[in-house]
Short mmCIF file of N, CA and C in Angstrom, two decimals:
data_model
loop_
_atom_site.label_atom_id
_atom_site.label_comp_id
_atom_site.label_asym_id
_atom_site.label_seq_id
_atom_site.Cartn_x
_atom_site.Cartn_y
_atom_site.Cartn_z
N MET A 30 -44.56 37.13 18.94
CA MET A 30 -44.52 35.69 18.91
C MET A 30 -44.21 35.18 17.51
N ARG A 31 -44.80 35.88 16.50
CA ARG A 31 -44.59 35.47 15.13
C ARG A 31 -43.12 35.61 14.74
N SER A 32 -42.43 36.66 15.20
CA SER A 32 -41.03 36.87 14.87
C SER A 32 -40.15 35.79 15.50
N VAL A 33 -40.48 35.33 16.67
CA VAL A 33 -39.73 34.23 17.30
C VAL A 33 -39.90 32.97 16.48
N PHE A 34 -41.12 32.70 16.04
CA PHE A 34 -41.38 31.53 15.21
C PHE A 34 -40.61 31.62 13.90
N THR A 35 -40.58 32.79 13.27
CA THR A 35 -39.87 33.00 12.01
C THR A 35 -38.37 32.79 12.20
N ILE A 36 -37.82 33.34 13.26
CA ILE A 36 -36.38 33.17 13.54
C ILE A 36 -36.07 31.69 13.76
N PHE A 37 -36.93 31.01 14.50
CA PHE A 37 -36.74 29.59 14.77
C PHE A 37 -36.81 28.79 13.47
N ALA A 38 -37.76 29.09 12.61
CA ALA A 38 -37.90 28.40 11.32
C ALA A 38 -36.68 28.64 10.43
N ILE A 39 -36.18 29.87 10.42
CA ILE A 39 -34.98 30.18 9.62
C ILE A 39 -33.78 29.40 10.17
N PHE A 40 -33.67 29.35 11.49
CA PHE A 40 -32.58 28.61 12.13
C PHE A 40 -32.62 27.13 11.73
N ILE A 41 -33.81 26.53 11.80
CA ILE A 41 -33.95 25.11 11.42
C ILE A 41 -33.61 24.93 9.95
N TYR A 42 -34.08 25.81 9.08
CA TYR A 42 -33.82 25.71 7.65
C TYR A 42 -32.30 25.77 7.38
N VAL A 43 -31.63 26.73 7.98
CA VAL A 43 -30.18 26.89 7.78
C VAL A 43 -29.44 25.66 8.33
N PHE A 44 -29.87 25.18 9.50
CA PHE A 44 -29.23 24.00 10.11
C PHE A 44 -29.36 22.78 9.20
N VAL A 45 -30.55 22.53 8.68
CA VAL A 45 -30.77 21.40 7.78
C VAL A 45 -29.96 21.56 6.50
N LEU A 46 -29.94 22.74 5.94
CA LEU A 46 -29.19 23.01 4.72
C LEU A 46 -27.70 22.75 4.93
N LEU A 47 -27.16 23.27 6.01
CA LEU A 47 -25.74 23.06 6.30
C LEU A 47 -25.42 21.59 6.55
N THR A 48 -26.31 20.90 7.22
CA THR A 48 -26.11 19.47 7.47
C THR A 48 -26.07 18.70 6.17
N GLN A 49 -26.99 18.99 5.25
CA GLN A 49 -27.01 18.29 3.98
C GLN A 49 -25.78 18.60 3.15
N ILE A 50 -25.37 19.83 3.13
CA ILE A 50 -24.17 20.21 2.38
C ILE A 50 -22.95 19.54 2.98
N GLY A 51 -22.87 19.54 4.28
CA GLY A 51 -21.72 18.92 4.96
C GLY A 51 -21.65 17.44 4.69
N CYS A 52 -22.76 16.74 4.70
CA CYS A 52 -22.77 15.30 4.46
C CYS A 52 -22.40 14.98 3.02
N SER A 53 -22.90 15.73 2.08
CA SER A 53 -22.58 15.42 0.69
C SER A 53 -21.12 15.69 0.39
N ASP A 54 -20.51 16.69 0.99
CA ASP A 54 -19.09 16.95 0.77
C ASP A 54 -18.22 15.87 1.38
N ASP A 55 -18.63 15.32 2.52
CA ASP A 55 -17.85 14.28 3.16
C ASP A 55 -17.72 13.07 2.26
N VAL A 56 -18.78 12.70 1.59
CA VAL A 56 -18.74 11.53 0.73
C VAL A 56 -17.77 11.76 -0.42
N GLY A 57 -17.88 12.89 -1.09
CA GLY A 57 -16.98 13.18 -2.20
C GLY A 57 -15.53 13.31 -1.76
N THR A 58 -15.31 13.97 -0.64
CA THR A 58 -13.95 14.15 -0.13
C THR A 58 -13.35 12.82 0.28
N GLY A 59 -14.14 11.95 0.90
CA GLY A 59 -13.65 10.65 1.32
C GLY A 59 -13.17 9.82 0.15
N ALA A 60 -13.97 9.79 -0.92
CA ALA A 60 -13.59 9.03 -2.11
C ALA A 60 -12.33 9.61 -2.73
N ALA A 61 -12.27 10.93 -2.82
CA ALA A 61 -11.08 11.55 -3.40
C ALA A 61 -9.87 11.29 -2.53
N THR A 62 -10.05 11.33 -1.23
CA THR A 62 -8.93 11.10 -0.32
C THR A 62 -8.43 9.67 -0.43
N ALA A 63 -9.33 8.70 -0.52
CA ALA A 63 -8.91 7.30 -0.68
C ALA A 63 -8.12 7.13 -1.97
N SER A 64 -8.61 7.76 -3.02
CA SER A 64 -7.91 7.71 -4.30
C SER A 64 -6.55 8.39 -4.20
N ASN A 65 -6.50 9.53 -3.52
CA ASN A 65 -5.22 10.24 -3.34
C ASN A 65 -4.22 9.40 -2.56
N HIS A 66 -4.69 8.75 -1.50
CA HIS A 66 -3.79 7.89 -0.71
C HIS A 66 -3.27 6.73 -1.58
N THR A 67 -4.13 6.19 -2.43
CA THR A 67 -3.70 5.10 -3.31
C THR A 67 -2.64 5.59 -4.29
N GLU A 68 -2.87 6.77 -4.87
CA GLU A 68 -1.87 7.34 -5.79
C GLU A 68 -0.55 7.59 -5.07
N GLN A 69 -0.62 8.12 -3.85
CA GLN A 69 0.59 8.35 -3.07
C GLN A 69 1.29 7.02 -2.78
N GLY A 70 0.49 5.99 -2.53
CA GLY A 70 1.05 4.67 -2.28
C GLY A 70 1.83 4.14 -3.47
N TRP A 71 1.25 4.28 -4.66
CA TRP A 71 1.96 3.80 -5.86
C TRP A 71 3.20 4.64 -6.14
N HIS A 72 3.12 5.93 -5.86
CA HIS A 72 4.30 6.77 -6.05
C HIS A 72 5.42 6.32 -5.11
N ALA A 73 5.09 6.09 -3.85
CA ALA A 73 6.08 5.62 -2.88
C ALA A 73 6.61 4.24 -3.28
N TYR A 74 5.71 3.38 -3.74
CA TYR A 74 6.12 2.03 -4.16
C TYR A 74 7.12 2.11 -5.30
N ASN A 75 6.78 2.90 -6.32
CA ASN A 75 7.66 3.01 -7.48
C ASN A 75 8.98 3.70 -7.15
N SER A 76 9.03 4.42 -6.03
CA SER A 76 10.27 5.04 -5.57
C SER A 76 11.07 4.09 -4.68
N GLY A 77 10.53 2.91 -4.42
CA GLY A 77 11.23 1.94 -3.58
C GLY A 77 10.96 2.09 -2.09
N ASN A 78 10.07 2.99 -1.71
CA ASN A 78 9.74 3.20 -0.31
C ASN A 78 8.50 2.36 0.03
N TYR A 79 8.71 1.06 0.20
CA TYR A 79 7.61 0.11 0.36
C TYR A 79 6.87 0.29 1.69
N THR A 80 7.58 0.72 2.72
CA THR A 80 6.92 0.95 4.01
C THR A 80 5.95 2.12 3.90
N GLN A 81 6.37 3.22 3.29
CA GLN A 81 5.48 4.36 3.10
C GLN A 81 4.32 3.99 2.18
N ALA A 82 4.62 3.20 1.17
CA ALA A 82 3.56 2.75 0.27
C ALA A 82 2.50 1.98 1.04
N LEU A 83 2.94 1.06 1.87
CA LEU A 83 2.01 0.25 2.66
C LEU A 83 1.14 1.14 3.55
N LEU A 84 1.74 2.13 4.17
CA LEU A 84 0.97 3.05 5.02
C LEU A 84 -0.07 3.82 4.21
N SER A 85 0.31 4.28 3.03
CA SER A 85 -0.64 5.03 2.19
C SER A 85 -1.80 4.14 1.75
N PHE A 86 -1.50 2.91 1.36
CA PHE A 86 -2.56 2.00 0.94
C PHE A 86 -3.50 1.68 2.10
N GLU A 87 -2.93 1.50 3.29
CA GLU A 87 -3.77 1.23 4.46
C GLU A 87 -4.65 2.44 4.80
N ARG A 88 -4.13 3.63 4.63
CA ARG A 88 -4.94 4.84 4.85
C ARG A 88 -6.11 4.89 3.87
N ALA A 89 -5.84 4.51 2.62
CA ALA A 89 -6.91 4.48 1.62
C ALA A 89 -8.00 3.51 2.03
N LEU A 90 -7.60 2.34 2.54
CA LEU A 90 -8.60 1.35 2.93
C LEU A 90 -9.36 1.74 4.19
N ASN A 91 -8.76 2.58 5.03
CA ASN A 91 -9.49 3.08 6.19
C ASN A 91 -10.66 3.96 5.76
N ILE A 92 -10.52 4.59 4.59
CA ILE A 92 -11.57 5.45 4.05
C ILE A 92 -12.54 4.63 3.20
N ASP A 93 -12.00 3.76 2.35
CA ASP A 93 -12.82 2.95 1.44
C ASP A 93 -12.32 1.51 1.49
N PRO A 94 -12.89 0.67 2.36
CA PRO A 94 -12.42 -0.70 2.54
C PRO A 94 -12.57 -1.59 1.30
N GLU A 95 -13.31 -1.14 0.30
CA GLU A 95 -13.51 -1.95 -0.90
C GLU A 95 -12.72 -1.43 -2.10
N LEU A 96 -11.75 -0.58 -1.88
CA LEU A 96 -10.94 -0.03 -2.96
C LEU A 96 -9.93 -1.09 -3.41
N ALA A 97 -10.24 -1.73 -4.52
CA ALA A 97 -9.46 -2.88 -4.99
C ALA A 97 -7.99 -2.55 -5.20
N ASP A 98 -7.70 -1.40 -5.78
CA ASP A 98 -6.30 -1.09 -6.09
C ASP A 98 -5.48 -0.83 -4.82
N ALA A 99 -6.12 -0.39 -3.76
CA ALA A 99 -5.40 -0.25 -2.48
C ALA A 99 -5.06 -1.62 -1.91
N HIS A 100 -5.99 -2.57 -2.02
CA HIS A 100 -5.70 -3.95 -1.60
C HIS A 100 -4.54 -4.50 -2.43
N ASN A 101 -4.59 -4.24 -3.73
CA ASN A 101 -3.52 -4.68 -4.62
C ASN A 101 -2.17 -4.10 -4.19
N GLY A 102 -2.16 -2.81 -3.87
CA GLY A 102 -0.93 -2.16 -3.42
C GLY A 102 -0.41 -2.75 -2.12
N ILE A 103 -1.31 -3.09 -1.22
CA ILE A 103 -0.89 -3.74 0.03
C ILE A 103 -0.24 -5.08 -0.28
N GLY A 104 -0.82 -5.82 -1.21
CA GLY A 104 -0.23 -7.11 -1.58
C GLY A 104 1.18 -6.96 -2.12
N TRP A 105 1.37 -6.04 -3.07
CA TRP A 105 2.70 -5.84 -3.64
C TRP A 105 3.68 -5.29 -2.60
N SER A 106 3.20 -4.44 -1.71
CA SER A 106 4.07 -3.91 -0.65
C SER A 106 4.51 -5.03 0.29
N HIS A 107 3.58 -5.91 0.64
CA HIS A 107 3.94 -7.05 1.49
C HIS A 107 4.99 -7.92 0.81
N LEU A 108 4.80 -8.18 -0.49
CA LEU A 108 5.79 -8.98 -1.22
C LEU A 108 7.15 -8.29 -1.22
N SER A 109 7.16 -7.02 -1.49
CA SER A 109 8.43 -6.28 -1.59
C SER A 109 9.13 -6.14 -0.25
N LEU A 110 8.37 -6.12 0.83
CA LEU A 110 8.96 -6.04 2.17
C LEU A 110 9.26 -7.43 2.74
N ALA A 111 9.00 -8.48 1.96
CA ALA A 111 9.23 -9.86 2.38
C ALA A 111 8.46 -10.20 3.66
N LEU A 112 7.25 -9.65 3.77
CA LEU A 112 6.38 -9.97 4.89
C LEU A 112 5.75 -11.34 4.62
N PRO A 113 5.15 -11.96 5.62
CA PRO A 113 4.58 -13.30 5.42
C PRO A 113 3.62 -13.36 4.23
N LEU A 114 3.78 -14.42 3.43
CA LEU A 114 2.99 -14.57 2.21
C LEU A 114 1.47 -14.57 2.45
N PRO A 115 0.96 -15.11 3.55
CA PRO A 115 -0.49 -15.06 3.74
C PRO A 115 -1.05 -13.63 3.76
N LEU A 116 -0.27 -12.67 4.23
CA LEU A 116 -0.73 -11.28 4.23
C LEU A 116 -0.89 -10.77 2.80
N ALA A 117 0.09 -11.05 1.96
CA ALA A 117 0.02 -10.63 0.56
C ALA A 117 -1.10 -11.37 -0.15
N GLN A 118 -1.23 -12.66 0.12
CA GLN A 118 -2.28 -13.44 -0.54
C GLN A 118 -3.66 -12.90 -0.21
N GLU A 119 -3.90 -12.59 1.06
CA GLU A 119 -5.19 -12.04 1.45
C GLU A 119 -5.46 -10.71 0.75
N ALA A 120 -4.44 -9.87 0.64
CA ALA A 120 -4.62 -8.57 -0.02
C ALA A 120 -4.95 -8.75 -1.50
N PHE A 121 -4.24 -9.63 -2.18
CA PHE A 121 -4.52 -9.85 -3.61
C PHE A 121 -5.90 -10.48 -3.81
N GLN A 122 -6.27 -11.40 -2.94
CA GLN A 122 -7.60 -12.01 -3.05
C GLN A 122 -8.70 -10.96 -2.85
N ASN A 123 -8.48 -10.06 -1.91
CA ASN A 123 -9.45 -8.97 -1.73
C ASN A 123 -9.51 -8.08 -2.96
N ALA A 124 -8.36 -7.81 -3.54
CA ALA A 124 -8.32 -6.94 -4.73
C ALA A 124 -9.13 -7.54 -5.88
N VAL A 125 -8.94 -8.83 -6.14
CA VAL A 125 -9.67 -9.44 -7.26
C VAL A 125 -11.13 -9.69 -6.91
N ARG A 126 -11.43 -9.79 -5.62
CA ARG A 126 -12.84 -9.93 -5.21
C ARG A 126 -13.58 -8.62 -5.51
N TYR A 127 -12.94 -7.49 -5.24
CA TYR A 127 -13.60 -6.20 -5.46
C TYR A 127 -13.48 -5.72 -6.91
N ASP A 128 -12.49 -6.23 -7.65
CA ASP A 128 -12.34 -5.86 -9.06
C ASP A 128 -11.63 -6.99 -9.79
N ALA A 129 -12.42 -7.90 -10.35
CA ALA A 129 -11.86 -9.07 -11.02
C ALA A 129 -11.10 -8.71 -12.29
N SER A 130 -11.22 -7.47 -12.75
CA SER A 130 -10.50 -7.05 -13.96
C SER A 130 -9.12 -6.50 -13.66
N ASN A 131 -8.71 -6.48 -12.38
CA ASN A 131 -7.40 -5.94 -12.01
C ASN A 131 -6.32 -6.98 -12.31
N ALA A 132 -5.76 -6.90 -13.50
CA ALA A 132 -4.76 -7.88 -13.95
C ALA A 132 -3.53 -7.89 -13.04
N ASP A 133 -3.15 -6.73 -12.54
CA ASP A 133 -1.98 -6.62 -11.67
C ASP A 133 -2.16 -7.44 -10.39
N ALA A 134 -3.36 -7.43 -9.84
CA ALA A 134 -3.65 -8.20 -8.63
C ALA A 134 -3.61 -9.70 -8.94
N TRP A 135 -4.08 -10.10 -10.12
CA TRP A 135 -4.00 -11.51 -10.50
C TRP A 135 -2.54 -11.95 -10.61
N VAL A 136 -1.69 -11.08 -11.18
CA VAL A 136 -0.26 -11.41 -11.28
C VAL A 136 0.35 -11.53 -9.88
N GLY A 137 -0.01 -10.61 -8.99
CA GLY A 137 0.49 -10.69 -7.63
C GLY A 137 0.07 -11.98 -6.95
N LEU A 138 -1.19 -12.36 -7.12
CA LEU A 138 -1.68 -13.60 -6.54
C LEU A 138 -0.93 -14.80 -7.11
N ALA A 139 -0.69 -14.78 -8.42
CA ALA A 139 0.08 -15.87 -9.04
C ALA A 139 1.48 -15.97 -8.43
N ASN A 140 2.11 -14.82 -8.21
CA ASN A 140 3.44 -14.83 -7.60
C ASN A 140 3.41 -15.41 -6.19
N VAL A 141 2.42 -15.04 -5.41
CA VAL A 141 2.30 -15.56 -4.04
C VAL A 141 2.12 -17.08 -4.07
N LEU A 142 1.24 -17.56 -4.93
CA LEU A 142 0.99 -18.99 -5.00
C LEU A 142 2.23 -19.75 -5.46
N TYR A 143 2.95 -19.18 -6.41
CA TYR A 143 4.19 -19.80 -6.88
C TYR A 143 5.23 -19.85 -5.75
N LEU A 144 5.38 -18.76 -5.05
CA LEU A 144 6.37 -18.70 -3.96
C LEU A 144 5.98 -19.60 -2.79
N ARG A 145 4.70 -19.76 -2.56
CA ARG A 145 4.23 -20.56 -1.42
C ARG A 145 4.47 -22.04 -1.65
N TYR A 146 4.21 -22.55 -2.83
CA TYR A 146 4.36 -23.93 -3.28
C TYR A 146 4.18 -25.00 -2.20
N LYS A 147 3.06 -24.94 -1.50
CA LYS A 147 2.76 -25.98 -0.51
C LYS A 147 2.60 -27.34 -1.19
N ASP A 148 1.90 -27.33 -2.31
CA ASP A 148 1.72 -28.57 -3.08
C ASP A 148 1.38 -28.17 -4.51
N SER A 149 1.10 -29.17 -5.34
CA SER A 149 0.88 -28.90 -6.76
C SER A 149 -0.34 -28.01 -7.00
N SER A 150 -1.28 -27.99 -6.07
CA SER A 150 -2.45 -27.15 -6.28
C SER A 150 -2.08 -25.67 -6.34
N ASP A 151 -1.00 -25.27 -5.63
CA ASP A 151 -0.55 -23.89 -5.70
C ASP A 151 -0.09 -23.52 -7.10
N PHE A 152 0.63 -24.44 -7.75
CA PHE A 152 1.11 -24.16 -9.11
C PHE A 152 -0.07 -24.10 -10.09
N ASN A 153 -1.03 -25.01 -9.93
CA ASN A 153 -2.22 -24.96 -10.79
C ASN A 153 -3.01 -23.68 -10.58
N ALA A 154 -3.14 -23.26 -9.33
CA ALA A 154 -3.85 -22.01 -9.04
C ALA A 154 -3.09 -20.81 -9.58
N ALA A 155 -1.76 -20.84 -9.53
CA ALA A 155 -0.95 -19.75 -10.08
C ALA A 155 -1.15 -19.65 -11.59
N ILE A 156 -1.22 -20.79 -12.26
CA ILE A 156 -1.45 -20.79 -13.71
C ILE A 156 -2.81 -20.18 -14.03
N ARG A 157 -3.84 -20.53 -13.26
CA ARG A 157 -5.16 -19.95 -13.48
C ARG A 157 -5.15 -18.44 -13.23
N ALA A 158 -4.41 -18.02 -12.21
CA ALA A 158 -4.32 -16.59 -11.91
C ALA A 158 -3.64 -15.83 -13.06
N ILE A 159 -2.61 -16.42 -13.63
CA ILE A 159 -1.93 -15.78 -14.77
C ILE A 159 -2.88 -15.70 -15.96
N ASP A 160 -3.62 -16.78 -16.20
CA ASP A 160 -4.60 -16.74 -17.30
C ASP A 160 -5.64 -15.65 -17.06
N ASN A 161 -6.07 -15.50 -15.81
CA ASN A 161 -7.02 -14.42 -15.49
C ASN A 161 -6.39 -13.05 -15.74
N ALA A 162 -5.12 -12.91 -15.40
CA ALA A 162 -4.42 -11.64 -15.64
C ALA A 162 -4.36 -11.32 -17.12
N LEU A 163 -4.05 -12.32 -17.92
CA LEU A 163 -3.93 -12.11 -19.36
C LEU A 163 -5.28 -11.77 -20.01
N GLN A 164 -6.37 -12.19 -19.38
CA GLN A 164 -7.70 -11.91 -19.92
C GLN A 164 -8.33 -10.67 -19.29
N ALA A 165 -7.73 -10.15 -18.24
CA ALA A 165 -8.29 -9.00 -17.51
C ALA A 165 -7.94 -7.69 -18.21
N ASP A 166 -8.25 -6.61 -17.57
CA ASP A 166 -8.06 -5.27 -18.13
C ASP A 166 -6.57 -4.96 -18.28
N ALA A 167 -6.11 -4.79 -19.50
CA ALA A 167 -4.69 -4.58 -19.78
C ALA A 167 -4.15 -3.27 -19.20
N LYS A 168 -5.03 -2.32 -18.86
CA LYS A 168 -4.53 -1.06 -18.30
C LYS A 168 -3.85 -1.28 -16.95
N TYR A 169 -4.14 -2.42 -16.31
CA TYR A 169 -3.53 -2.71 -15.02
C TYR A 169 -2.19 -3.44 -15.15
N LEU A 170 -1.87 -3.92 -16.34
CA LEU A 170 -0.61 -4.65 -16.52
C LEU A 170 0.57 -3.70 -16.63
N TYR A 171 1.75 -4.24 -16.34
CA TYR A 171 3.04 -3.54 -16.51
C TYR A 171 3.15 -2.30 -15.65
N ARG A 172 2.57 -2.32 -14.48
CA ARG A 172 2.64 -1.16 -13.60
C ARG A 172 3.95 -1.16 -12.82
N HIS A 173 4.46 -2.32 -12.53
CA HIS A 173 5.68 -2.43 -11.74
C HIS A 173 6.11 -3.90 -11.69
N ASP A 174 7.34 -4.13 -11.36
CA ASP A 174 7.89 -5.46 -11.06
C ASP A 174 7.89 -6.46 -12.21
N TYR A 175 7.23 -6.22 -13.28
CA TYR A 175 7.26 -7.06 -14.46
C TYR A 175 6.93 -6.14 -15.63
N HIS A 176 7.39 -6.48 -16.82
CA HIS A 176 7.30 -5.50 -17.90
C HIS A 176 6.66 -5.98 -19.19
N SER A 177 6.38 -7.28 -19.29
CA SER A 177 5.74 -7.76 -20.50
C SER A 177 5.10 -9.12 -20.25
N ASN A 178 4.30 -9.53 -21.22
CA ASN A 178 3.69 -10.86 -21.13
C ASN A 178 4.74 -11.96 -21.12
N ALA A 179 5.92 -11.69 -21.64
CA ALA A 179 6.99 -12.70 -21.62
C ALA A 179 7.26 -13.17 -20.20
N GLU A 180 7.23 -12.26 -19.26
CA GLU A 180 7.48 -12.62 -17.87
C GLU A 180 6.33 -13.44 -17.29
N LEU A 181 5.11 -13.17 -17.75
CA LEU A 181 3.98 -13.96 -17.30
C LEU A 181 4.03 -15.37 -17.87
N TYR A 182 4.40 -15.49 -19.13
CA TYR A 182 4.55 -16.81 -19.73
C TYR A 182 5.71 -17.58 -19.07
N ALA A 183 6.75 -16.87 -18.69
CA ALA A 183 7.87 -17.51 -17.99
C ALA A 183 7.41 -18.08 -16.64
N LEU A 184 6.60 -17.32 -15.93
CA LEU A 184 6.09 -17.81 -14.65
C LEU A 184 5.21 -19.04 -14.86
N LYS A 185 4.37 -19.01 -15.90
CA LYS A 185 3.57 -20.20 -16.21
C LYS A 185 4.46 -21.38 -16.54
N ALA A 186 5.51 -21.15 -17.31
CA ALA A 186 6.43 -22.23 -17.67
C ALA A 186 7.08 -22.82 -16.41
N ALA A 187 7.49 -21.96 -15.49
CA ALA A 187 8.10 -22.44 -14.24
C ALA A 187 7.11 -23.31 -13.46
N CYS A 188 5.86 -22.89 -13.43
CA CYS A 188 4.84 -23.70 -12.74
C CYS A 188 4.70 -25.06 -13.41
N TYR A 189 4.66 -25.07 -14.74
CA TYR A 189 4.54 -26.34 -15.45
C TYR A 189 5.76 -27.23 -15.23
N ILE A 190 6.94 -26.63 -15.14
CA ILE A 190 8.14 -27.43 -14.86
C ILE A 190 8.02 -28.11 -13.51
N TYR A 191 7.59 -27.38 -12.49
CA TYR A 191 7.42 -27.98 -11.17
C TYR A 191 6.33 -29.04 -11.16
N LEU A 192 5.35 -28.92 -12.04
CA LEU A 192 4.29 -29.92 -12.14
C LEU A 192 4.71 -31.12 -12.98
N GLY A 193 5.89 -31.05 -13.59
CA GLY A 193 6.37 -32.14 -14.44
C GLY A 193 5.75 -32.13 -15.83
N GLU A 194 5.14 -31.05 -16.22
CA GLU A 194 4.49 -30.90 -17.52
C GLU A 194 5.44 -30.19 -18.49
N THR A 195 6.47 -30.91 -18.94
CA THR A 195 7.52 -30.27 -19.75
C THR A 195 7.00 -29.77 -21.10
N GLN A 196 6.07 -30.48 -21.70
CA GLN A 196 5.56 -30.05 -23.00
C GLN A 196 4.81 -28.72 -22.87
N LEU A 197 4.00 -28.60 -21.83
CA LEU A 197 3.28 -27.34 -21.61
C LEU A 197 4.27 -26.22 -21.24
N ALA A 198 5.31 -26.57 -20.49
CA ALA A 198 6.34 -25.57 -20.16
C ALA A 198 7.02 -25.06 -21.43
N LYS A 199 7.33 -25.96 -22.34
CA LYS A 199 7.97 -25.56 -23.61
C LYS A 199 7.06 -24.63 -24.41
N GLN A 200 5.76 -24.90 -24.40
CA GLN A 200 4.82 -24.04 -25.13
C GLN A 200 4.83 -22.62 -24.55
N GLU A 201 4.87 -22.51 -23.23
CA GLU A 201 4.90 -21.18 -22.60
C GLU A 201 6.23 -20.48 -22.87
N ILE A 202 7.31 -21.24 -22.88
CA ILE A 202 8.63 -20.66 -23.19
C ILE A 202 8.63 -20.13 -24.63
N ASP A 203 8.04 -20.90 -25.55
CA ASP A 203 7.95 -20.44 -26.94
C ASP A 203 7.15 -19.14 -27.04
N LYS A 204 6.05 -19.05 -26.30
CA LYS A 204 5.26 -17.81 -26.30
C LYS A 204 6.08 -16.64 -25.77
N ALA A 205 6.85 -16.91 -24.73
CA ALA A 205 7.68 -15.85 -24.15
C ALA A 205 8.76 -15.40 -25.13
N PHE A 206 9.39 -16.36 -25.81
CA PHE A 206 10.44 -16.01 -26.78
C PHE A 206 9.89 -15.24 -27.97
N GLN A 207 8.65 -15.45 -28.32
CA GLN A 207 8.05 -14.67 -29.41
C GLN A 207 7.95 -13.19 -29.05
N ILE A 208 7.89 -12.91 -27.75
CA ILE A 208 7.79 -11.54 -27.28
C ILE A 208 9.16 -10.94 -26.98
N ASP A 209 10.03 -11.75 -26.34
CA ASP A 209 11.32 -11.24 -25.88
C ASP A 209 12.36 -12.35 -25.94
N THR A 210 13.20 -12.31 -26.97
CA THR A 210 14.19 -13.38 -27.17
C THR A 210 15.36 -13.30 -26.19
N GLU A 211 15.48 -12.20 -25.46
CA GLU A 211 16.60 -12.04 -24.53
C GLU A 211 16.19 -12.04 -23.06
N ASN A 212 14.98 -12.47 -22.77
CA ASN A 212 14.51 -12.52 -21.39
C ASN A 212 15.31 -13.58 -20.63
N ARG A 213 16.03 -13.16 -19.61
CA ARG A 213 16.94 -14.05 -18.88
C ARG A 213 16.21 -15.20 -18.20
N THR A 214 15.06 -14.93 -17.64
CA THR A 214 14.31 -15.98 -16.96
C THR A 214 13.89 -17.06 -17.95
N VAL A 215 13.45 -16.65 -19.11
CA VAL A 215 13.02 -17.61 -20.13
C VAL A 215 14.21 -18.43 -20.60
N ILE A 216 15.36 -17.80 -20.76
CA ILE A 216 16.57 -18.52 -21.19
C ILE A 216 16.96 -19.57 -20.13
N VAL A 217 16.91 -19.19 -18.87
CA VAL A 217 17.23 -20.14 -17.79
C VAL A 217 16.26 -21.31 -17.80
N LEU A 218 14.98 -21.01 -17.95
CA LEU A 218 13.98 -22.09 -17.99
C LEU A 218 14.19 -23.01 -19.17
N GLN A 219 14.53 -22.45 -20.31
CA GLN A 219 14.79 -23.27 -21.49
C GLN A 219 15.99 -24.18 -21.25
N ASN A 220 17.04 -23.64 -20.63
CA ASN A 220 18.22 -24.45 -20.32
C ASN A 220 17.90 -25.55 -19.32
N MET A 221 17.01 -25.26 -18.37
CA MET A 221 16.58 -26.30 -17.41
C MET A 221 15.94 -27.47 -18.12
N LEU A 222 15.14 -27.18 -19.14
CA LEU A 222 14.45 -28.24 -19.87
C LEU A 222 15.41 -29.05 -20.75
N LYS A 223 16.52 -28.45 -21.14
CA LYS A 223 17.49 -29.16 -21.98
C LYS A 223 18.30 -30.15 -21.18
N GLU A 224 18.43 -29.91 -19.88
CA GLU A 224 19.26 -30.78 -19.03
C GLU A 224 18.62 -32.11 -18.76
#
């Protein structure tokens, strides 16, 4: 009888041990997998394969729904695929909700608000989003689709032009020219103000 009890106790011990090991590995593997899917998404995005990028980012969110950079990637993928702006806006808003220091997501949100232009509040919100991007973690800037603060100042200037704030637009254009004197967008905006 004692040997049956010993075998049963060993069985329970091994079962509990394996269960604990299995559960702890799942957590680590899940996080690594979400991160891997996000990396694959950015690789696909930077290669111009926006559909594959979107799929990779969505896979990451299936594993970790609060992974800010995957939300950010979904937003940029939606923009690049010319999908409805509310989809991109929701993705960028989720990204900054989970990580307010993600400057890239703030820039994406600013672009969505600028493109949406329902009314002047969109331009004001885009300006605030750009300011948040400029104050956020710089490691997230210049990942794709824009290459310097000159482009961010140009977007702010465009918002100010639409708001009729020409003096503020000129100030942003001057900031952009201090960084890049040959930025085509800034040159076009400056010519718009001269007319």
